Short mmCIF file of C-alpha atoms in Angstrom, two decimals:
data_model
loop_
_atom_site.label_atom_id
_atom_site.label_comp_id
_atom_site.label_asym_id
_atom_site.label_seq_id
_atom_site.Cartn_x
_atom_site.Cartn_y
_atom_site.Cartn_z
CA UNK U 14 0.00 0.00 0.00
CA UNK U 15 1.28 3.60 -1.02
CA UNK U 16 2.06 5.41 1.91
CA UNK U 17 3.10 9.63 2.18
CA UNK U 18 5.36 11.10 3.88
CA UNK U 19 6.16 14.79 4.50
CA UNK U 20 9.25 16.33 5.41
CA UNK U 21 10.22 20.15 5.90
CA UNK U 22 13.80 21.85 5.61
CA UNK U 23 14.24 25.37 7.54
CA UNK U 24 15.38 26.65 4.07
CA UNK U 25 15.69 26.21 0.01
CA UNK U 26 19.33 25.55 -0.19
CA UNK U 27 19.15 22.61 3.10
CA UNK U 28 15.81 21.19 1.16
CA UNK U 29 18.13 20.85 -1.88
CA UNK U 30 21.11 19.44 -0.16
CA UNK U 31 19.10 17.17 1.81
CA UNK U 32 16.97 15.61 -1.27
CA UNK U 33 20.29 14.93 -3.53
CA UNK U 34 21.48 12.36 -0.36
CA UNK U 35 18.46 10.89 -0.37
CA UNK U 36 18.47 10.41 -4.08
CA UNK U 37 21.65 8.80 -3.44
CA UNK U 38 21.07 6.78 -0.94
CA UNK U 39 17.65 6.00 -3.15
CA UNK U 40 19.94 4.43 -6.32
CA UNK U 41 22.73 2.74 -4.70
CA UNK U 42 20.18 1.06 -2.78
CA UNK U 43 17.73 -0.33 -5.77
CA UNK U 44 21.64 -0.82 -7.74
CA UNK U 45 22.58 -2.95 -5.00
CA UNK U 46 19.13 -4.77 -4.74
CA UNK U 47 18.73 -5.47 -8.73
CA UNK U 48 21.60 -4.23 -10.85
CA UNK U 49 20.33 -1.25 -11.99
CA UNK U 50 17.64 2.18 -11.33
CA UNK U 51 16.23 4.88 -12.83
CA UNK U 52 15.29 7.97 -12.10
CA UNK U 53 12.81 10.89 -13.76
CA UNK U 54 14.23 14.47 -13.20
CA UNK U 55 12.53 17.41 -13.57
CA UNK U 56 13.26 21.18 -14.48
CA UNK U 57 12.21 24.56 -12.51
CA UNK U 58 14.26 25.99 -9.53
CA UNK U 59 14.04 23.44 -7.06
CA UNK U 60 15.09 20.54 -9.55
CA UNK U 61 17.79 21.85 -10.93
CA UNK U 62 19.28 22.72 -7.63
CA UNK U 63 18.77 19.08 -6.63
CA UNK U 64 21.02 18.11 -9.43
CA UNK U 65 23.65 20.73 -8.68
CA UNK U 66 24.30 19.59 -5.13
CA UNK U 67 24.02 16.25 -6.31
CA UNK U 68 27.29 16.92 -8.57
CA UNK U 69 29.08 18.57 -5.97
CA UNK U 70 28.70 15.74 -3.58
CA UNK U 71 31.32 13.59 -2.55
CA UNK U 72 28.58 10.70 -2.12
CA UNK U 73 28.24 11.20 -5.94
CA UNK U 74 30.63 8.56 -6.72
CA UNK U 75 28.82 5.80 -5.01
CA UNK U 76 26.45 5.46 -8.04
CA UNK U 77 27.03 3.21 -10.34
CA UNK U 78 25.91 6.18 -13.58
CA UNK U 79 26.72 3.78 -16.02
CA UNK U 80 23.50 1.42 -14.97
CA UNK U 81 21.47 4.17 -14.61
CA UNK U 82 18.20 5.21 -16.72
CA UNK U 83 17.63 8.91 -17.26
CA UNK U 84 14.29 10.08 -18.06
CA UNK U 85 12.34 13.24 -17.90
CA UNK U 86 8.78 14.20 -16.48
CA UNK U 87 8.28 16.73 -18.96
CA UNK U 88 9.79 19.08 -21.84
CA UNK U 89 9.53 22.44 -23.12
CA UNK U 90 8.94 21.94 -26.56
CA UNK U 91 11.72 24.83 -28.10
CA UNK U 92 15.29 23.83 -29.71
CA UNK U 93 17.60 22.06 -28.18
CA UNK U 94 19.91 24.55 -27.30
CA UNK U 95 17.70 26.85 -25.46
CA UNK U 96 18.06 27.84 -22.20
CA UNK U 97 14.16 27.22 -21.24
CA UNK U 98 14.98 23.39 -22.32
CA UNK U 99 14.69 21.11 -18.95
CA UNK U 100 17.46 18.41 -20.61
CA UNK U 101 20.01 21.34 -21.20
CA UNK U 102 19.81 22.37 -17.40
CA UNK U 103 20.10 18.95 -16.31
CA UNK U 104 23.04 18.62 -18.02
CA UNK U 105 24.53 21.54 -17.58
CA UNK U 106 23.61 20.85 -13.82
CA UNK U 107 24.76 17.97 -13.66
CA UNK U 108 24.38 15.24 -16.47
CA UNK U 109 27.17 16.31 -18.20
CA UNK U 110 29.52 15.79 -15.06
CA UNK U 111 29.10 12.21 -14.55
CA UNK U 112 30.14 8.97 -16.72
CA UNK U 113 26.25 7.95 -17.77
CA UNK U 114 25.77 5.53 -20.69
CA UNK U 115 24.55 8.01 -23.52
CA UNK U 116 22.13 4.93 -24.55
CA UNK U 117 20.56 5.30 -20.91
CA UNK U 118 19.82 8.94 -21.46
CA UNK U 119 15.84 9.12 -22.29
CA UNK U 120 15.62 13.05 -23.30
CA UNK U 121 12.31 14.15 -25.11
CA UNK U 122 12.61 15.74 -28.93
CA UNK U 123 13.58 19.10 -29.30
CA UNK U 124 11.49 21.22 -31.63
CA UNK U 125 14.37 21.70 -33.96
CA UNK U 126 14.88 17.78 -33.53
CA UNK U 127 13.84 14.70 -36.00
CA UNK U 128 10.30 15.89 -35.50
CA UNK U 129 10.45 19.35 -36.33
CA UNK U 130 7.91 21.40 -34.70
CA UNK U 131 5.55 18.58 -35.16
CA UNK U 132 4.93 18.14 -30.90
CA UNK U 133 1.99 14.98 -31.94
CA UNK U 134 4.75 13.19 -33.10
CA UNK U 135 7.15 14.58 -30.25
CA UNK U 136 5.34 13.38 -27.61
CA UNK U 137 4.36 9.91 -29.00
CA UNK U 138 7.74 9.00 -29.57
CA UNK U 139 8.73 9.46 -25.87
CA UNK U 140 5.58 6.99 -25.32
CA UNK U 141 7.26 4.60 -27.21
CA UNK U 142 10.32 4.71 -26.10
CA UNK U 143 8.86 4.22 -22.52
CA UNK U 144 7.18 1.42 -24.00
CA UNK U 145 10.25 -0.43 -25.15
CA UNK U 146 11.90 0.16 -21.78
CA UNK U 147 9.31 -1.19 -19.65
CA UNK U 148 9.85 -5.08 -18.88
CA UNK U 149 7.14 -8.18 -18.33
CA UNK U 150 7.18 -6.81 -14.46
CA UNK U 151 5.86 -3.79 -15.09
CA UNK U 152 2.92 -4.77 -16.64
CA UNK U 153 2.05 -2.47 -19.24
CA UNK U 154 3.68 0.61 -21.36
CA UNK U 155 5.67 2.25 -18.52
CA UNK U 156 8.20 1.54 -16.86
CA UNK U 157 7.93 1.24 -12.52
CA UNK U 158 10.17 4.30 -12.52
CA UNK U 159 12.19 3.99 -9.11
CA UNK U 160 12.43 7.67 -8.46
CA UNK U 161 10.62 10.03 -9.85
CA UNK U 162 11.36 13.30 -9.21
CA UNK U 163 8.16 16.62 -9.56
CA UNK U 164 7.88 20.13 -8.78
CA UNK U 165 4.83 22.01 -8.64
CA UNK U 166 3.55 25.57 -9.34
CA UNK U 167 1.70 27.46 -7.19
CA UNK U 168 -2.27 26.92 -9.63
CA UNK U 169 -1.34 23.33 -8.57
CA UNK U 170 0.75 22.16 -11.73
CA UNK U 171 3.11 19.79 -11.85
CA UNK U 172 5.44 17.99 -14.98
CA UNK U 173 3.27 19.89 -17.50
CA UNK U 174 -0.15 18.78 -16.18
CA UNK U 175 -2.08 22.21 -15.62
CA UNK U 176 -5.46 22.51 -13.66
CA UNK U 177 -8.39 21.64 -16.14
CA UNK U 178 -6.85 20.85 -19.42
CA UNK U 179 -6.75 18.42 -21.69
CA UNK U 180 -3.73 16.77 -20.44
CA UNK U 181 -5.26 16.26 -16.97
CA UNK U 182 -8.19 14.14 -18.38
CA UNK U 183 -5.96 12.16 -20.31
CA UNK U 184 -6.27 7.99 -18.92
CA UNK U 185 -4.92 6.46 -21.70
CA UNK U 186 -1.73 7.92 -23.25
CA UNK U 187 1.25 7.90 -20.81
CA UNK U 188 2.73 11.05 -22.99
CA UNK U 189 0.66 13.92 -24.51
CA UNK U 190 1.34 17.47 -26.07
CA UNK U 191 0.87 20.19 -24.38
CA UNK U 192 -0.31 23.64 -25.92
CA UNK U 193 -1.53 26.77 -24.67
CA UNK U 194 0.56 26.37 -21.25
CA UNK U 195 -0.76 29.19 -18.92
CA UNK U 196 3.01 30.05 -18.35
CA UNK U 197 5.27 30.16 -20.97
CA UNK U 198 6.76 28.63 -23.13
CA UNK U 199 3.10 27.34 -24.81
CA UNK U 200 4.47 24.00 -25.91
CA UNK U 201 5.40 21.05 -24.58
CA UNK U 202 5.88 17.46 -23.86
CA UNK U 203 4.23 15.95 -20.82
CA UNK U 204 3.75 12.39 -19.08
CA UNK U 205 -0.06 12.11 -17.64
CA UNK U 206 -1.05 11.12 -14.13
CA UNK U 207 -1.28 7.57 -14.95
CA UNK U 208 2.36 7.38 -16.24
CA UNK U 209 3.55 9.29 -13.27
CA UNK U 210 1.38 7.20 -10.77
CA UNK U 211 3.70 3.90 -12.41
CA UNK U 212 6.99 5.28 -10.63
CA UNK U 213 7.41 3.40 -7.38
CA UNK U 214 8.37 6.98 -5.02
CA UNK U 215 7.61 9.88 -6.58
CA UNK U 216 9.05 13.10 -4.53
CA UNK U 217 7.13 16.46 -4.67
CA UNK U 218 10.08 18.89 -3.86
CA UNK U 219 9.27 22.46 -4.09
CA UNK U 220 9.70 25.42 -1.55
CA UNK U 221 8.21 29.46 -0.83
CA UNK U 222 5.26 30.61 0.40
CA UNK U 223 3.55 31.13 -3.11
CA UNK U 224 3.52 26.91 -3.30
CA UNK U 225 1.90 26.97 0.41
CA UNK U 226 -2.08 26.72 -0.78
CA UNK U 227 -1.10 24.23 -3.29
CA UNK U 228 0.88 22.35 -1.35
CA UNK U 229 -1.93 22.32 1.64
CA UNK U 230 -4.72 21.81 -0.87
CA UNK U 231 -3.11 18.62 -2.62
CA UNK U 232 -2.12 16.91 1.19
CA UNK U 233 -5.50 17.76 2.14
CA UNK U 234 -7.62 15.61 -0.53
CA UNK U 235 -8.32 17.88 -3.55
CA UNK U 236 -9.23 16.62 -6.42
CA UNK U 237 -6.77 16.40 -9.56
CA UNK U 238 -8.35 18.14 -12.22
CA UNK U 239 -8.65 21.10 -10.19
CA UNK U 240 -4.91 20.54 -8.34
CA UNK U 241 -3.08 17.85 -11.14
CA UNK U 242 -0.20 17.79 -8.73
CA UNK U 243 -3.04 15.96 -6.35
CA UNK U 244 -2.96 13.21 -8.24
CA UNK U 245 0.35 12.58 -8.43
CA UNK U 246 1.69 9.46 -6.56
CA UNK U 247 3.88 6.73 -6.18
CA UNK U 248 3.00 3.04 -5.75
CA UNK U 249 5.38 2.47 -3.21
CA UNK U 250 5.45 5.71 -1.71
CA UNK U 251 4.79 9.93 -2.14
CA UNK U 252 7.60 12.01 -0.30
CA UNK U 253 7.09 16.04 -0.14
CA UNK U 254 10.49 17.53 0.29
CA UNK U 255 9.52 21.22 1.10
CA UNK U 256 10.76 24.17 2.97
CA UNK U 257 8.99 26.17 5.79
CA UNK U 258 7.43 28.75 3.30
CA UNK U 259 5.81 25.72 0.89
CA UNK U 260 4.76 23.94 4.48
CA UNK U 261 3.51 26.99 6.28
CA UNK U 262 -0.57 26.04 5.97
CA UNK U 263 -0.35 22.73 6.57
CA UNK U 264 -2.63 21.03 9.04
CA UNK U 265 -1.25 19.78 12.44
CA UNK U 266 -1.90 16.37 10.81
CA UNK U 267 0.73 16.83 7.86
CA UNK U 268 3.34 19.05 9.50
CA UNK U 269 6.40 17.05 10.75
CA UNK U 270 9.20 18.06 13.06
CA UNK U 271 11.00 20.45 10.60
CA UNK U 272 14.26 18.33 9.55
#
């Protein structure tokens, strides 16, 4: 049974620090258990941070990066060398520092990739390729992702899942396009709920007081198509990594000793 778990950091920077050990202590343990993990990273302030004290870590070394899968919750849909792209920041962050297996790298097209501007054909690509790398044991089109990590926006967003669109209704696809984003840019590449909900933990990691309603809205029970970051949840287990401005209207019930 999925269980949650909430834990708060006095500050940003600490959250950050704190949620690249756990990452690695997440991997080396599933690498040690069954060969290999894999882990779904995620752009925005918070993310990228978690990948930049990840590299700077002397713990770093104890993953095995070669038997590691790379994937990504969602994409800004612009070329490949822009700055808004999630996969450049990653690797600038961090991707680029470590000895990965290019072949393990799972980035979503560009829109000045083999697809062109053509984000239909963008997005069901990355379904596929999620497709060929899930195995008889995860029963169906998507891989059990053993990490996944999310942000969240302060409407309640999180990969590229906004409040009330189309994406959020979406139960069969386990990628979909994304257009008219209420915050820019427009485009993009998105895994749905269901995809997400395959990943064994999936971490919510965001911090400030403007993520504070959201935050206490999704731990409280709201419903996804009004709050998609609701509905986003691991099979094993949902973590919130947050800081004391993204905690600061939670109930008695959710608010932990502050780490």
């Amino acid at each position: 049974m999925s269980k949650t778990e909430v834990v708060v950091y006095a500050n940003a920077e600490l959250l950050a620090a704190a949620a690249a050990a756990r990452l690695v202590t997440r991997l080396v343990d599933v690498q040690a258990a069954k060969g290999s993990a894999s882990v779904v990273l995620t752009g925005g302030g918070t993310g990228i941070a978690v990948l930049r004290e990840l590299r700077d870590s002397a713990a770093r070394d104890a993953i095995d990066w070669s038997r590691l899968d790379v994937y990504w919750g969602d994409e800004r849909f612009v070329p490949a060398d822009s700055d808004e792209r999630n996969e450049k920041q990653a690797r600038e962050a961090l991707l680029d520092h470590v000895p990965l297996d290019p072949a393990r790298v799972h980035a979503m097209a560009a829109s000045d990739g083999e697809f062109g501007d053509d984000v239909d054909s963008a997005a069901a690509a990355y379904a596929q390729v999620l497709a060929a790398n899930a195995g008889p044991e995860d029963h169906g089109d998507v891989p059990s992702f053993d990490v996944m990590l999310l942000g969240l926006g302060g409407e309640g967003h999180t990969a590229s899942v906004f409040p009330e669109s189309p994406a959020v209704y979406e139960t069969e696809r386990s990628v979909v396009p994304v257009r008219n984003c209420p915050k820019p840019p427009p485009t993009r590449v998105s895994l749905t709920l269901p995809a997400i909900r395959r990943a064994r933990d999936v971490w919510l990691m965001t911090g400030g007081e403007a993520k504070a309603d959201a935050v206490a809205l999704a731990l409280s029970g709201a419903g996804e198509v009004q709050l998609p970051v609701a509905g986003a949840r691991g099979h094993r287990r949902t973590l919130w990594l947050l800081d004391r401005g993204a905690a600061g209207k939670l109930t008695k019930v959710y608010q932990p000793p502050t780490a």
